[in-house]
XYZ file of C-alpha atoms in Angstrom:
416
model
C 41.493 35.852 26.443
C 39.770 37.875 29.067
C 36.283 37.570 29.598
C 33.966 40.795 28.615
C 30.331 41.640 30.093
C 27.976 42.954 27.926
C 28.074 46.313 29.141
C 31.596 46.623 28.558
C 30.906 45.881 24.873
C 28.538 48.817 24.579
C 30.474 50.958 26.533
C 33.105 50.676 23.445
C 30.865 51.355 21.218
C 30.954 55.247 19.697
C 27.979 57.102 18.682
C 28.474 56.680 14.823
C 28.369 52.947 15.546
C 25.602 52.986 17.869
C 23.309 54.999 15.353
C 21.960 52.510 13.182
C 21.246 50.510 16.333
C 19.328 53.633 17.772
C 17.458 54.558 15.037
C 13.668 54.882 15.827
C 14.053 54.343 19.096
C 13.215 57.095 21.974
C 16.470 57.320 24.206
C 14.844 59.840 26.147
C 12.361 57.034 27.665
C 15.339 55.243 29.546
C 13.084 54.799 32.707
C 10.096 53.192 30.779
C 13.011 51.321 28.865
C 14.329 49.941 32.153
C 11.100 49.056 33.509
C 9.792 47.006 30.187
C 13.029 45.339 30.339
C 12.675 44.259 34.135
C 8.942 43.029 33.365
C 9.686 40.885 30.027
C 12.980 39.360 31.932
C 10.809 38.621 34.989
C 8.151 37.104 32.853
C 10.651 35.111 30.698
C 12.448 33.579 33.884
C 9.159 32.921 35.321
C 9.774 35.247 38.513
C 6.074 36.710 38.117
C 5.848 39.755 40.338
C 9.211 39.473 42.010
C 11.279 42.296 41.697
C 14.617 42.256 39.799
C 17.316 44.658 40.445
C 19.097 45.900 36.973
C 22.313 47.831 37.303
C 22.412 51.173 36.584
C 23.404 51.915 32.754
C 23.694 54.924 30.716
C 21.209 55.908 28.115
C 23.131 54.785 25.164
C 23.653 51.290 27.050
C 19.633 51.293 27.893
C 19.134 52.310 24.501
C 21.388 49.074 23.259
C 19.437 46.678 25.396
C 16.336 48.046 24.325
C 17.067 47.375 20.847
C 18.727 43.702 21.404
C 15.097 42.731 23.300
C 13.569 43.840 20.685
C 15.199 42.025 18.090
C 14.916 38.835 20.230
C 11.338 39.448 20.997
C 11.089 39.576 17.126
C 12.623 36.840 16.310
C 10.817 34.721 19.080
C 7.353 35.980 17.680
C 8.845 35.014 14.218
C 9.810 31.571 15.309
C 6.473 30.724 16.899
C 4.430 32.023 14.130
C 6.924 29.503 11.747
C 6.449 26.633 14.163
C 2.353 27.406 14.145
C 2.395 27.349 10.234
C 4.227 24.054 10.182
C 1.873 22.735 12.681
C -1.160 23.540 10.618
C 0.091 22.664 7.377
C 1.152 19.275 8.700
C -2.573 18.998 10.149
C -3.869 20.004 6.789
C -1.691 17.545 5.044
C -3.017 14.442 7.137
C -6.298 15.251 6.847
C -6.318 15.416 2.834
C -4.432 11.848 3.371
C -6.854 10.918 5.879
C -9.783 11.609 3.249
C -7.765 11.069 0.036
C -8.362 14.201 -0.920
C -6.591 15.842 -3.812
C -3.365 18.137 -3.298
C -2.667 18.197 -7.493
C -1.951 21.566 -8.340
C -2.656 23.294 -4.908
C -0.183 25.677 -3.265
C 0.862 25.209 0.391
C -1.569 27.988 1.350
C -4.366 26.932 -0.737
C -4.249 23.536 1.108
C -4.307 25.012 4.475
C -7.326 27.422 3.595
C -9.179 23.915 2.339
C -8.178 22.424 5.635
C -9.501 25.637 7.693
C -12.742 25.971 5.056
C -13.661 22.495 5.849
C -12.947 21.600 9.653
C -14.755 25.205 10.215
C -17.563 24.249 8.031
C -17.582 27.499 6.550
C -17.354 26.289 2.643
C -16.891 29.905 1.573
C -13.321 28.925 -0.209
C -13.552 28.610 -3.866
C -11.312 25.702 -3.950
C -13.001 23.728 -1.505
C -15.632 22.653 -3.910
C -13.146 21.447 -6.474
C -11.234 19.563 -3.764
C -13.877 17.768 -2.808
C -15.620 17.303 -6.425
C -12.222 15.917 -7.402
C -12.066 13.007 -4.333
C -10.757 9.743 -5.154
C -13.786 8.046 -3.483
C -16.745 9.746 -5.031
C -17.868 12.564 -6.830
C -20.873 14.417 -5.287
C -20.943 17.079 -8.016
C -22.877 16.199 -11.126
C -21.472 16.862 -14.484
C -17.881 17.005 -15.765
C -16.678 20.203 -14.211
C -17.048 22.159 -11.095
C -18.401 25.891 -11.262
C -17.360 27.684 -8.018
C -19.446 31.160 -9.264
C -22.611 28.708 -9.623
C -22.122 26.740 -6.573
C -23.188 28.264 -2.864
C -21.555 27.341 0.389
C -24.909 25.299 1.119
C -23.783 23.290 -1.805
C -20.396 22.656 -0.974
C -21.421 21.791 2.573
C -24.376 19.261 0.960
C -21.534 18.089 -0.881
C -19.180 17.401 2.008
C -21.818 15.710 3.941
C -22.569 13.237 1.040
C -19.162 12.335 0.679
C -18.599 11.683 4.565
C -21.909 9.437 4.310
C -20.888 7.712 1.303
C -17.004 7.378 2.886
C -18.355 5.721 5.952
C -19.505 2.867 3.830
C -17.018 2.582 1.546
C -15.143 -0.944 1.409
C -11.271 -0.675 -0.105
C -8.418 -2.829 0.388
C -4.767 -2.018 0.974
C -2.327 -4.148 -0.235
C 1.468 -3.700 -0.068
C 4.741 -4.960 1.248
C 7.552 -4.034 4.054
C 10.979 -4.399 2.467
C 14.294 -3.494 3.751
C 17.184 -1.610 1.793
C 21.121 -1.480 2.569
C 23.802 0.261 0.860
C 27.499 0.173 0.509
C 29.890 1.776 -1.713
C 29.284 -1.134 -4.465
C 26.113 -3.002 -3.665
C 22.787 -2.405 -3.095
C 20.591 -5.098 -1.858
C 16.954 -5.732 -0.606
C 15.413 -7.962 1.794
C 11.638 -8.701 2.368
C 9.832 -8.664 5.321
C 6.152 -9.171 5.110
C 3.350 -8.421 2.962
C 0.041 -7.316 4.006
C -3.485 -6.851 3.128
C -6.101 -4.520 5.177
C -9.738 -3.897 4.680
C -11.404 -0.858 5.601
C -14.775 -0.091 5.882
C -14.720 3.914 5.830
C -11.757 4.715 7.650
C -12.064 1.938 10.156
C -9.533 -0.802 10.053
C -11.641 -3.991 9.762
C -8.882 -6.502 9.542
C -5.033 -7.117 8.300
C -3.541 -10.370 7.114
C -0.080 -10.432 6.810
C 2.069 -12.692 4.986
C 5.799 -13.693 4.342
C 4.659 -15.873 1.002
C 3.812 -12.581 -0.969
C 4.523 -9.145 -1.933
C 0.944 -7.913 -2.465
C -0.032 -5.238 -4.818
C -3.848 -5.273 -5.342
C -6.953 -7.017 -3.423
C -10.535 -7.074 -4.519
C -13.736 -8.735 -3.724
C -14.706 -11.985 -5.464
C -17.809 -13.841 -4.537
C -16.807 -16.063 -1.713
C -13.584 -14.396 -0.919
C -10.602 -11.881 -1.843
C -8.180 -12.088 -4.573
C -4.854 -10.683 -4.161
C -2.346 -10.267 -7.002
C 1.253 -9.533 -6.533
C 4.869 -11.684 -7.030
C 6.463 -13.846 -4.803
C 9.183 -12.634 -2.375
C 12.973 -12.190 -4.298
C 15.827 -10.503 -2.246
C 18.231 -9.343 -4.851
C 21.763 -7.855 -4.571
C 23.092 -5.478 -7.188
C 26.863 -5.401 -7.135
C 28.048 -2.564 -9.240
C 31.628 -3.591 -9.256
C 31.483 -7.453 -10.024
C 28.328 -8.028 -11.779
C 28.684 -11.949 -11.654
C 28.014 -11.315 -7.770
C 24.404 -9.469 -8.699
C 21.279 -11.949 -8.298
C 18.210 -11.352 -10.688
C 15.695 -8.791 -9.520
C 12.761 -10.344 -11.291
C 10.278 -12.610 -9.480
C 7.470 -14.901 -10.429
C 3.977 -13.165 -10.309
C 1.063 -14.722 -8.227
C -2.537 -15.079 -6.854
C -3.618 -15.337 -3.415
C -7.269 -15.988 -2.327
C -8.291 -15.066 0.816
C -11.630 -15.574 2.674
C -13.693 -12.471 3.381
C -12.626 -12.649 6.870
C -9.002 -12.163 5.929
C -8.057 -15.813 6.250
C -5.849 -17.710 3.946
C -6.826 -19.951 1.394
C -4.407 -20.438 -1.211
C -1.527 -19.269 -3.022
C -0.651 -19.764 -6.800
C 2.692 -19.062 -8.274
C 1.977 -18.091 -12.179
C 5.058 -18.338 -14.910
C 6.258 -15.172 -16.063
C 4.983 -11.206 -16.252
C 3.568 -8.567 -13.642
C 0.148 -9.794 -12.516
C -2.154 -7.047 -13.727
C -5.893 -8.515 -13.431
C -8.273 -11.452 -12.757
C -11.232 -12.476 -12.623
C -13.165 -15.557 -10.913
C -15.831 -17.855 -12.320
C -18.818 -19.297 -10.769
C -17.266 -22.843 -10.324
C -14.539 -20.917 -8.453
C -11.892 -20.911 -10.806
C -9.694 -18.376 -11.549
C -8.439 -16.621 -14.850
C -5.402 -14.693 -14.306
C -3.821 -12.302 -16.972
C 0.313 -11.078 -16.420
C 1.745 -8.955 -19.013
C 5.325 -9.028 -19.923
C 7.263 -6.222 -21.739
C 10.951 -6.276 -23.612
C 11.687 -2.942 -24.471
C 14.746 -3.921 -26.394
C 12.978 -6.610 -28.411
C 9.375 -5.394 -28.665
C 8.183 -7.986 -30.662
C 9.096 -10.410 -27.407
C 6.316 -9.062 -25.441
C 3.449 -11.284 -24.053
C 0.313 -11.246 -22.916
C -0.319 -14.195 -20.735
C -3.745 -15.778 -19.839
C -3.360 -18.312 -16.771
C -6.238 -20.689 -15.487
C -6.213 -21.660 -12.062
C -8.509 -24.282 -10.432
C -10.878 -23.457 -7.223
C -8.259 -25.036 -5.175
C -5.312 -22.556 -6.353
C -3.551 -25.364 -8.786
C -2.264 -23.453 -12.319
C -4.130 -25.504 -15.030
C -2.708 -23.966 -18.062
C -0.842 -20.928 -19.213
C -1.058 -19.210 -22.969
C 1.508 -16.929 -24.143
C 0.006 -14.677 -26.922
C 2.648 -12.351 -28.812
C 1.627 -8.508 -28.334
C 3.301 -5.000 -28.720
C 4.221 -3.945 -25.437
C 1.221 -3.202 -23.414
C -0.405 -3.360 -20.035
C -3.553 -5.483 -18.790
C -5.958 -3.356 -17.053
C -9.322 -5.416 -16.474
C -11.071 -8.592 -17.495
C -14.474 -9.978 -17.832
C -16.245 -12.990 -19.130
C -17.282 -12.623 -22.662
C -19.564 -16.074 -24.027
C -17.014 -18.690 -23.671
C -14.113 -16.068 -23.669
C -13.063 -12.816 -22.490
C -12.575 -9.446 -22.722
C -9.580 -7.499 -21.855
C -8.781 -3.728 -21.709
C -5.192 -3.396 -22.422
C -3.293 -0.142 -22.611
C -0.513 0.091 -25.593
C 3.075 1.022 -24.462
C 3.982 3.405 -27.213
C 7.751 4.972 -27.288
C 6.011 7.944 -29.099
C 2.677 9.700 -28.680
C -0.241 8.649 -26.725
C -0.981 5.472 -25.084
C -4.295 4.511 -26.030
C -6.681 1.871 -24.587
C -8.295 -1.000 -26.540
C -10.390 -4.228 -25.992
C -8.748 -7.236 -26.582
C -10.851 -10.535 -27.397
C -9.615 -13.534 -25.786
C -11.236 -17.015 -26.721
C -11.915 -20.013 -24.153
C -8.434 -21.347 -24.498
C -6.732 -18.094 -23.814
C -5.648 -17.219 -26.749
C -5.888 -13.396 -28.263
C -8.390 -13.239 -31.374
C -9.205 -9.793 -32.118
C -9.288 -6.318 -30.873
C -11.592 -3.104 -30.829
C -10.611 0.556 -30.232
C -13.264 3.184 -30.233
C -12.565 6.670 -31.277
C -14.266 10.453 -32.192
C -13.030 12.540 -34.764
C -9.793 10.849 -34.539
C -9.276 10.703 -30.614
C -9.291 7.316 -28.753
C -11.878 6.937 -26.254
C -9.659 6.599 -22.685
C -11.658 3.228 -21.886
C -12.073 3.181 -18.263
C -13.713 -0.678 -18.292
C -15.902 -2.838 -20.296
C -18.938 -5.423 -19.342
C -21.297 -7.757 -20.926
C -25.049 -7.611 -20.499
C -26.980 -9.812 -22.415
C -25.471 -10.172 -26.094
C -24.353 -6.725 -25.817
C -20.675 -5.068 -25.082
C -20.686 -1.953 -22.845
C -17.814 0.152 -22.188
C -17.070 3.077 -19.936
C -15.004 5.521 -21.368
C -13.329 9.251 -20.806
C -14.452 11.252 -23.344
C -13.053 14.203 -22.310
C -9.616 15.862 -22.657
C -6.981 13.325 -20.641
C -4.572 16.469 -19.536
C -7.520 17.421 -17.205
C -8.573 16.234 -14.021
C -12.326 15.617 -13.992
C -14.623 14.540 -11.141
C -16.733 12.344 -13.037
C -15.694 10.058 -15.909
C -18.897 10.689 -19.010
C -19.954 6.969 -19.516
C -20.112 6.586 -23.338
C -22.381 3.868 -23.184
C -21.936 2.364 -26.846
C -23.579 -1.134 -27.465
C -21.559 -3.290 -29.756
C -23.675 -6.642 -30.366
C -21.384 -10.149 -30.070
C -22.107 -10.525 -33.779
C -20.559 -6.970 -34.732
C -17.347 -7.910 -32.452
């Protein structure tokens, strides 16, 4: 096939074919068009002020070149603008992640606007105050809601500065693990690499502990160290063709203890279930609660209470028959314990309640709070003196609220 030059193609077009391309163009300005083409071509090629000699072409060809150049310039500007938008959005998302700011309900445009509003310290965008008020670390605004109409930019600025101040001393632990996956047409398998626990003060990483003995899920402070809840590593294979070649997916729950500096103390495997919560007594012993859910036969579900010595040895395990539930927190109550659990219902809301556990680890009773037939969404429970206090969300759970209202409703131990 014979090669054609661009000018050859232009010259072959008739007036009817050129008309749509020339629409809106002033073909009389051939000299100015050629001059513009020379300047822009030189700039694109990096020739600076050097002269470029273009071949003499007719009016139709000049107009066609001008149209093509205009299209290329427009596409270049559009691509550049799109790339800039992507960069800004990625920076905004990274900013939200860095400060754990919520993105739920925000559009792409709103995320960028909040980002610009905070980083430029304008604090004039209405959504900015809502985002700050709903952060997961601290809630600078008093009350259950945030009213942009009643809040000035100075109020939002003050709230952000208070948030940064509190965040700088906020201690948190990240606990997770790295696992590799492989897949073929007939199998799916996993391979555990390592687990880790990280301590942060504000946004600064203080230390990182890694282990090949455990998949950490959660870590929290106790008086003389850190308790880590998780499970033992368990590589497994799922064979979609021959199920006899598949290996069990479940693994044993476990509790690990670290020093305040992130050093290993002990690891205690538990018998069954998912490690939900734990507490340490004054003598260093640990009580851990796991839950096992059997969705096929609900009555087979269990709330399991395990006692661990201060040296990390498993002392006892008690299996309590329950309807499917998850355990969320535990605190000492006299000789026994109070445990906040969430019921797993097939239909309807999953309400929270408090169960009473005796010193042997047996469930002996439970309690629900309600208001006008609606159960409280209990956040935590504590004991002071001989009275029980709960923190509960009294609002509509379908709305994200910056502060849970604390329903401090006392209940004596005798009443319980």
